[in-house]
Each structure stands twice: as structure tokens, then as C-alpha cells.
XYZ file of C-alpha atoms in Angstrom:
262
model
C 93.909 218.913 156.039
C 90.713 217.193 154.654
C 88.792 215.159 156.477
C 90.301 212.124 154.075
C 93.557 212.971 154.855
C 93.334 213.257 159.002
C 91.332 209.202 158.676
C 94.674 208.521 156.533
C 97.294 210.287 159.578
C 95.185 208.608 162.124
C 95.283 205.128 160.642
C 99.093 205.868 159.980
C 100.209 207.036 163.522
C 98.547 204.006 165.281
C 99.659 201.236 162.490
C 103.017 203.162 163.534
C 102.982 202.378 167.248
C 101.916 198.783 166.371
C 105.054 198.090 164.286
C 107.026 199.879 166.243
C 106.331 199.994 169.739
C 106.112 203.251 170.771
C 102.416 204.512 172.215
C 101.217 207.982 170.063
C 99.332 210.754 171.048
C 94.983 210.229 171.086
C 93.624 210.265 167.326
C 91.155 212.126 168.432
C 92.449 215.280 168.063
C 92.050 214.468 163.947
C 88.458 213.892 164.017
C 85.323 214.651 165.760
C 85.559 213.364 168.991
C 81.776 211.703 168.329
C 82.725 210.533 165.074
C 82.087 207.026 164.970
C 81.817 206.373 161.341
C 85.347 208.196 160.692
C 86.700 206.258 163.748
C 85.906 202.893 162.029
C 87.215 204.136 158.708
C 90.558 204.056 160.320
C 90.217 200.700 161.737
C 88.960 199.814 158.310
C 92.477 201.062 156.682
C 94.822 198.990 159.232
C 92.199 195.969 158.860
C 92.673 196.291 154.883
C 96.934 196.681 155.314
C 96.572 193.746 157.731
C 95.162 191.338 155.149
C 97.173 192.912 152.186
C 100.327 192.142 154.483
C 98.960 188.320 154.512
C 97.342 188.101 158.134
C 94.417 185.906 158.503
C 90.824 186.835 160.009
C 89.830 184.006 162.285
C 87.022 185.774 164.751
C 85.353 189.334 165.356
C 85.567 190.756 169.558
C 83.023 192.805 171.092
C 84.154 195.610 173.681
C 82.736 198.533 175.504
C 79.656 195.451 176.678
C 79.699 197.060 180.653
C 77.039 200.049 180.822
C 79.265 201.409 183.216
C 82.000 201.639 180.645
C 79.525 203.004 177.843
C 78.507 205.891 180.296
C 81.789 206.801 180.568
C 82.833 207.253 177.094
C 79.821 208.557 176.124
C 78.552 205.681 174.146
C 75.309 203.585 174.081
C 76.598 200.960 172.526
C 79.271 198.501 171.749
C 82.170 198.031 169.504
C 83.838 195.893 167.336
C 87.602 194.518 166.123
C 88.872 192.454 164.190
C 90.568 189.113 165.472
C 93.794 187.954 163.480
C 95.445 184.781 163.699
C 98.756 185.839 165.006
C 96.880 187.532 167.886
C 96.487 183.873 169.360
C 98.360 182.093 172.103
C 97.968 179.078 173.403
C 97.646 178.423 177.764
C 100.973 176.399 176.919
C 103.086 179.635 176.058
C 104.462 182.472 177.827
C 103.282 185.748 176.619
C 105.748 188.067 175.981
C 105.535 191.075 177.230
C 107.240 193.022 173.975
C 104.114 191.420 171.906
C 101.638 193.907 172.980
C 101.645 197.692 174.218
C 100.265 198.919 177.701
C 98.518 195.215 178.519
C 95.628 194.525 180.538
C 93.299 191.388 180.684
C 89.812 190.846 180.894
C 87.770 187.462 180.710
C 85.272 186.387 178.852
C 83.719 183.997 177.006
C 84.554 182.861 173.501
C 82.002 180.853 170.936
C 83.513 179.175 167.744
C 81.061 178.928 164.762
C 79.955 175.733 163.066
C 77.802 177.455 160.653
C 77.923 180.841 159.207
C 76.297 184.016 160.849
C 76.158 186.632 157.955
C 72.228 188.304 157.716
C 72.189 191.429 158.977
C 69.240 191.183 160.292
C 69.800 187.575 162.032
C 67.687 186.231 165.431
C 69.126 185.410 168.512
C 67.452 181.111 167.350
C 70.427 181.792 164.231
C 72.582 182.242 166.647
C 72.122 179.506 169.047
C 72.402 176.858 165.824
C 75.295 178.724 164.725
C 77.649 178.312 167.890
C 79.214 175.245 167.806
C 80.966 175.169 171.317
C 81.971 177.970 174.100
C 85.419 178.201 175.739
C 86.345 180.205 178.668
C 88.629 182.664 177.334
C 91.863 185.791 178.485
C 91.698 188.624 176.331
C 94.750 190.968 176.601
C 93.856 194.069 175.339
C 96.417 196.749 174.445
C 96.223 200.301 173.625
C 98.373 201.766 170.768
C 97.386 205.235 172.445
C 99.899 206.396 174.910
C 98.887 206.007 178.697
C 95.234 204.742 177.823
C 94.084 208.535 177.396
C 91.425 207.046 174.987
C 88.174 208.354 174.324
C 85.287 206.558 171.902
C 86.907 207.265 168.940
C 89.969 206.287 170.032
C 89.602 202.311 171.029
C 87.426 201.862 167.737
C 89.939 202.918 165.911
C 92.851 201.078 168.017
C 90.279 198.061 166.934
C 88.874 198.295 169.751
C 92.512 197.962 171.633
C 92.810 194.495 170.930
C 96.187 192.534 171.548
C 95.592 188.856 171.775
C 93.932 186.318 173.292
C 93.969 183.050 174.673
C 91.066 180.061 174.561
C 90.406 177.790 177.464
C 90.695 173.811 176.453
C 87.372 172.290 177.240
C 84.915 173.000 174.665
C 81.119 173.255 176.059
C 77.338 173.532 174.371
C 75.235 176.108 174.923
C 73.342 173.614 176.388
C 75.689 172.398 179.275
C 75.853 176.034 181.035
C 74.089 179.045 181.044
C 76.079 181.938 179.934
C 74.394 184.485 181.627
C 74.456 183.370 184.907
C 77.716 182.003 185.327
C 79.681 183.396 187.686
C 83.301 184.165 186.948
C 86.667 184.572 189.054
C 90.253 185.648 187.789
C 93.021 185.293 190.072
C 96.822 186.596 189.918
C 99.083 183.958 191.302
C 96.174 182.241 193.614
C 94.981 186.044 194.585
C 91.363 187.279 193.275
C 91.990 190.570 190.987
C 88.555 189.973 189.176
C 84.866 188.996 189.561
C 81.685 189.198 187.428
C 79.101 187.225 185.460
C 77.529 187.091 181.929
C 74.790 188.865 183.233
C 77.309 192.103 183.218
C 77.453 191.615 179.145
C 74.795 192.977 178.069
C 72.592 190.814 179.584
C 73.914 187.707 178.335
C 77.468 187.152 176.036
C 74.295 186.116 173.617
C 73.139 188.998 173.643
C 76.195 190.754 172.604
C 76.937 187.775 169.848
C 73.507 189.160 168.233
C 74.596 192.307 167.638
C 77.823 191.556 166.576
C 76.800 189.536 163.937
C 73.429 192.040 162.983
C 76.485 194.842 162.491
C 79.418 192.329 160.823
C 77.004 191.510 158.103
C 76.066 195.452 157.827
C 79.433 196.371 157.180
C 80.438 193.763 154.979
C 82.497 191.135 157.274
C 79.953 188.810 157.622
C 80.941 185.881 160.317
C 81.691 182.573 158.933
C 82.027 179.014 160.683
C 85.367 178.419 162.265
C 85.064 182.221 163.044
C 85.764 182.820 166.796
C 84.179 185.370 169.099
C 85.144 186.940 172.562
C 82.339 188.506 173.397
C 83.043 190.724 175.786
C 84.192 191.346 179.877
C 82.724 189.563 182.075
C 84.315 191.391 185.061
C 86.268 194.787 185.445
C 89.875 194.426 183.469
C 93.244 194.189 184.836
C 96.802 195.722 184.468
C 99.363 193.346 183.750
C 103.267 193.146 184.998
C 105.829 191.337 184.271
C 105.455 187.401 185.655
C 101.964 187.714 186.202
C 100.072 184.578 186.006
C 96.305 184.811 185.697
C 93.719 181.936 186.105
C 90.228 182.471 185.463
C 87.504 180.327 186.650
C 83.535 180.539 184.896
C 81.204 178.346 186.323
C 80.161 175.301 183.687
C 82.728 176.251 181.780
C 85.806 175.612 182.843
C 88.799 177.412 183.168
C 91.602 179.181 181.471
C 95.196 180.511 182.009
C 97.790 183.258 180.875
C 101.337 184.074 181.698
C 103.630 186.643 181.318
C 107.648 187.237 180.832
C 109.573 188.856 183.905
């Protein structure tokens, strides 16, 4: 097969496992393992069949932000996916667990646009006018790839092995915390499972929202105001099981919550 034709099986197999449930094999096998560029082709096709299919862009998220996690894939850099409207819930409603595959959860922070962020080659002053307000924020990440055996290529083109995600309720400025030194806690039912900083994203979640939107703009999804952001782990991520409930705490920021079905 040409190269054309293994982007097209990859982008098939995992849109497969994400209507139907079942985890596939690594994509990796299809393409160069380093192949970055064919890796986000795929994402590119199952991005394209999600809007043809009527679901709604609402925010970009930024993984692979630890350098911990870069060294181990091989990477010096992060990646990107694409946030959808239906991947939203709300602290109010149980999660279920037959909405995602293989789930894990990670906090982080989350910024919401006021104005548009769409030059490629934007500062990191464009991006403090352009946040209008952090929340703390759960993502719960999924992988369409059976067991996690994912390399590089194969959480960009998993988008990044998003799921969904849930935002805190109490809105903040840039100017009432600092995200890079706030400190953050997640707990399981009162017990700590997770601890970490913005310090551990890059730097700063800022710093990570800069090159998100320097490389949205590049490849022709520029972000726009209303347009949400997690931008990446503040701690290590954690498996989920059924009737877990997980609170996470980030200094000046308030908190957030997530629960699952039994």
C-alpha cells in the first residue's frame, strides 16, 4: 500500500474504535514510527469527518507538556487535538464510563478566549490580552489504541488521546494567580493520587498556550474567542475505575470535580 492509503487505514481503524468501542492495534505499524507530519494527517482526516458529521470545535488541548514524558516518546516537543463540544461535561454529571475508552485523568488548567489568537507568529503580550479568564480544569484522556501501547505517532494521531473534559466554576484573571507557581492536588475520594505545579508545563501553562496558538495558526485552525484551552498536566495522570470521584485543588484557582459510573 501507498503511503496515502496506510494515513487512510490508520485514520479508519481508530475512527473505528471510537464508534465502536473496541481498542485496535498501534497505527504505527502503517507509518514511520517518527513520522509526525503523516501522524497529524490522520488526525486531520477524523477532525475533517468530525465536522462533516456536524460536531462543533470549541477549544484546541496541548499534551506531551512534561519533559519527562517527551524523553520517553522520543519527542522534543508537544502536541495538539482538537476539542469538540460533545467532549464536555459538566462537575454536575456523572461520567459514564462507556463514553470514553481506557480512561485516565490529568489536571490542568483551562483559559477561554475573549479575543482571537490566530498569527502564527503571535507573542506571549497577544496572549495575555487574549485570555479572558482561567478555570481549573479534569481532562480524561482516552486511548483508542489497545492497552496504551502508544508511541509518538500514535497519541497524535488518537488526537492526542483526548476523551473529554470538565471546567471548574470560578472563572479567574491572569492577574488574580500566577499560573506557574500554583501548586496543584488531585484526590480520589479524599485520598491524594496526584501532585504538581504549572511550573511542570513547560515552564508555565503560558508558555504552552504560545505555542499552541504559534502552530494552530500554522496549520490553518487558527484560535478564536470563546475557544477553550487545556493546556496541559500539571501533575502525573491517573487510571480511572468505576465510582471514582476525583477533586482537584490549584492554588488561586479554585477547584474542580469528576465522577464516574460503578
Amino acid at each position: 500500500m501507498s503511503k496515502e492509503e496506510n494515513i487512510k487505514k490508520a485514520a479508519d481503524l481508530l475512527y473505528a474504535a471510537s464508534t465502536s468501542g473496541q481498542a485496535c492495534d498501534p497505527i504505527r505499524t502503517l507509518i514511520d514510527e517518527g513520522d509526525l507530519d503523516a501522524a497529524y494527517k490522520i488526525q486531520e482526516i477524523n477532525t475533517k469527518r468530525g465536522l462533516d458529521a456536524g460536531r462543533r470545535l470549541v477549544g484546541r488541548k496541548i499534551g506531551l507538556t512534561s519533559k519527562a514524558v517527551q524523553n520517553q516518546l522520543g519527542v522534543g516537543q508537544p502536541d495538539y487535538g482538537m476539542l469538540f463540544a460533545d467532549m464536555a461535561r459538566t462537575e454536575a454529571e456523572e461520567v459514564k464510563l462507556s463514553d470514553i475508552l481506557q480512561p485516565k485523568v490529568e489536571a490542568e488548567i483551562a483559559f477561554v478566549l475573549g479575543k482571537d489568537l490566530d498569527n502564527p507568529n503571535a507573542t506571549m503580550a497577544e496572549v495575555f490580552q487574549a485570555i479572558d479568564y482561567a478555570v481549573a480544569a479534569i481532562e480524561i484522556v482516552g486511548s483508542r489504541v489497545k492497552n496504551w501501547d502508544i508511541k509518538i505517532t500514535d497519541t497524535i494521531a488518537d488526537n492526542a488521546s483526548s476523551g473529554l473534559y470538565v471546567l471548574g466554576s470560578s472563572p479567574k484573571k491572569l492577574s488574580d494567580f500566577d499560573p506557574r507557581l500554583c501548586g496543584m492536588v488531585m484526590e480520589n475520594k479524599g485520598e491524594p493520587v496526584s501532585v504538581g505545579a504549572g511550573a511542570a508545563c513547560l515552564g508555565s501553562p503560558l508558555n504552552a498556550t504560545l505555542w499552541l496558538a504559534q502552530v494552530m495558526a500554522k496549520v490553518g485552525y487558527p484560535m478564536r474567542a470563546g475557544d477553550t484551552i487545556l493546556s496541559g498536566a500539571l501533575g502525573p495522570m491517573v487510571a480511572v475505575k468505576p465510582g471514582d470521584v476525583f477533586d482537584v485543588k490549584i492554588n488561586g484557582l479554585g477547584r474542580v470535580s469528576a465522577f464516574f459510573s460503578e
